[in-house]
Short mmCIF file of C-alpha atoms in Angstrom, two decimals:
data_model
loop_
_atom_site.label_atom_id
_atom_site.label_comp_id
_atom_site.label_asym_id
_atom_site.label_seq_id
_atom_site.Cartn_x
_atom_site.Cartn_y
_atom_site.Cartn_z
CA MET A 1 44.61 -7.61 2.85
CA SER A 2 44.61 -11.23 3.92
CA GLY A 3 42.35 -13.80 2.46
CA ALA A 4 40.23 -13.95 5.46
CA ALA A 5 39.75 -10.31 5.45
CA ILE A 6 38.53 -10.45 1.98
CA ALA A 7 36.29 -13.33 2.75
CA ILE A 8 34.64 -11.40 5.75
CA CYS A 9 34.19 -8.31 3.62
CA LEU A 10 32.56 -10.31 0.73
CA GLY A 11 30.35 -12.04 3.30
CA LEU A 12 29.21 -8.78 4.91
CA CYS A 13 28.48 -7.35 1.42
CA LEU A 14 26.44 -10.37 0.52
CA LEU A 15 24.45 -10.02 3.91
CA PHE A 16 23.93 -6.31 3.39
CA PHE A 17 22.45 -6.93 -0.04
CA ALA A 18 20.36 -9.73 1.10
CA TRP A 19 18.96 -7.51 3.77
CA GLN A 20 18.41 -4.68 1.46
CA GLN A 21 16.45 -6.86 -0.95
CA ARG A 22 14.19 -8.06 1.93
CA HIS A 23 13.72 -4.54 3.32
CA GLN A 24 13.71 -2.45 0.22
CA LEU A 25 12.11 0.85 0.70
CA PRO A 26 9.41 1.93 -1.73
CA ILE A 27 10.78 3.94 -4.69
CA GLY A 28 9.36 7.55 -4.38
CA LYS A 29 5.99 8.04 -2.50
CA ARG A 30 3.82 5.49 -4.24
CA GLY A 31 5.78 2.57 -3.46
CA LYS A 32 4.55 -0.68 -5.05
CA SER A 33 1.55 -0.61 -7.25
CA PHE A 34 -1.71 -2.08 -6.48
CA SER A 35 -2.57 -5.50 -7.84
CA ARG A 36 -5.25 -5.80 -10.66
CA GLN A 37 -7.62 -7.07 -8.00
CA LEU A 38 -7.37 -4.23 -5.70
CA ARG A 39 -7.71 -1.28 -8.41
CA PRO A 40 -11.00 0.37 -8.65
CA GLN A 41 -12.90 0.73 -12.11
CA HIS A 42 -12.93 4.51 -11.74
CA PRO A 43 -9.29 5.77 -11.23
CA GLN A 44 -10.36 9.05 -9.53
CA LEU A 45 -11.36 6.86 -6.46
CA GLU A 46 -7.78 5.64 -6.39
CA ARG A 47 -6.28 9.02 -6.71
CA LYS A 48 -8.63 10.40 -4.04
CA LEU A 49 -7.78 7.80 -1.56
CA LEU A 50 -4.10 8.20 -2.16
CA LYS A 51 -4.31 11.92 -1.69
CA LEU A 52 -6.17 11.58 1.58
CA LEU A 53 -3.31 9.16 2.60
CA GLY A 54 -0.38 11.29 1.47
CA GLY A 55 0.31 8.88 -1.25
CA ASN A 56 0.84 5.79 0.95
CA GLN A 57 -0.21 2.87 -1.15
CA ASN A 58 0.58 0.23 1.57
CA THR A 59 -2.05 1.94 3.90
CA ALA A 60 -4.53 2.07 1.02
CA ALA A 61 -4.10 -1.47 0.07
CA ARG A 62 -4.59 -2.52 3.82
CA LEU A 63 -7.74 -0.40 4.04
CA ILE A 64 -9.21 -2.02 0.84
CA GLN A 65 -8.18 -5.67 1.97
CA GLN A 66 -9.77 -5.21 5.33
CA SER A 67 -12.98 -3.76 3.74
CA ARG A 68 -12.91 -6.67 1.28
CA LEU A 69 -12.59 -9.22 4.22
CA ARG A 70 -15.57 -7.85 5.99
CA ASN A 71 -17.77 -7.30 2.93
CA PRO A 72 -16.78 -9.89 0.29
CA ASP A 73 -19.87 -9.57 -1.90
CA LYS A 74 -19.38 -5.71 -2.75
CA PRO A 75 -17.87 -4.64 -5.88
CA ALA A 76 -14.40 -3.12 -6.00
CA ASP A 77 -15.45 0.54 -6.27
CA TRP A 78 -17.54 0.22 -3.10
CA HIS A 79 -14.40 -0.83 -1.05
CA TRP A 80 -12.69 2.23 -2.35
CA GLU A 81 -15.59 4.69 -1.56
CA LYS A 82 -16.01 3.14 1.76
CA ALA A 83 -12.27 3.75 2.73
CA ILE A 84 -12.64 7.30 1.54
CA TYR A 85 -15.79 7.80 3.44
CA ASP A 86 -14.42 6.36 6.64
CA LEU A 87 -11.21 8.45 6.38
CA GLU A 88 -13.13 11.74 5.76
CA ARG A 89 -15.61 10.94 8.58
CA ASP A 90 -12.89 10.21 10.96
CA ARG A 91 -10.85 13.47 10.09
CA TRP A 92 -13.83 15.59 10.91
CA ARG A 93 -14.88 14.33 14.24
#
């Protein structure tokens, strides 16, 4: 192999690894863990919401963050209960 071919292969490998780091898929079903700010005081709320969402933590975090933007004065558990309530309500319509 010529030096140019080796340089091209190395460049492609570096590009692939850079892309992989940026678009890394979550490990297992749970993905990234919640930040301390998003966690409820009662862990059963987190388990119930994740069960309703099939373990999708990204969706759960998005729902909690949207609720926090709309109701910033409410406690953490309220946001989790609201997300659970909304999901259950919408599924039975």
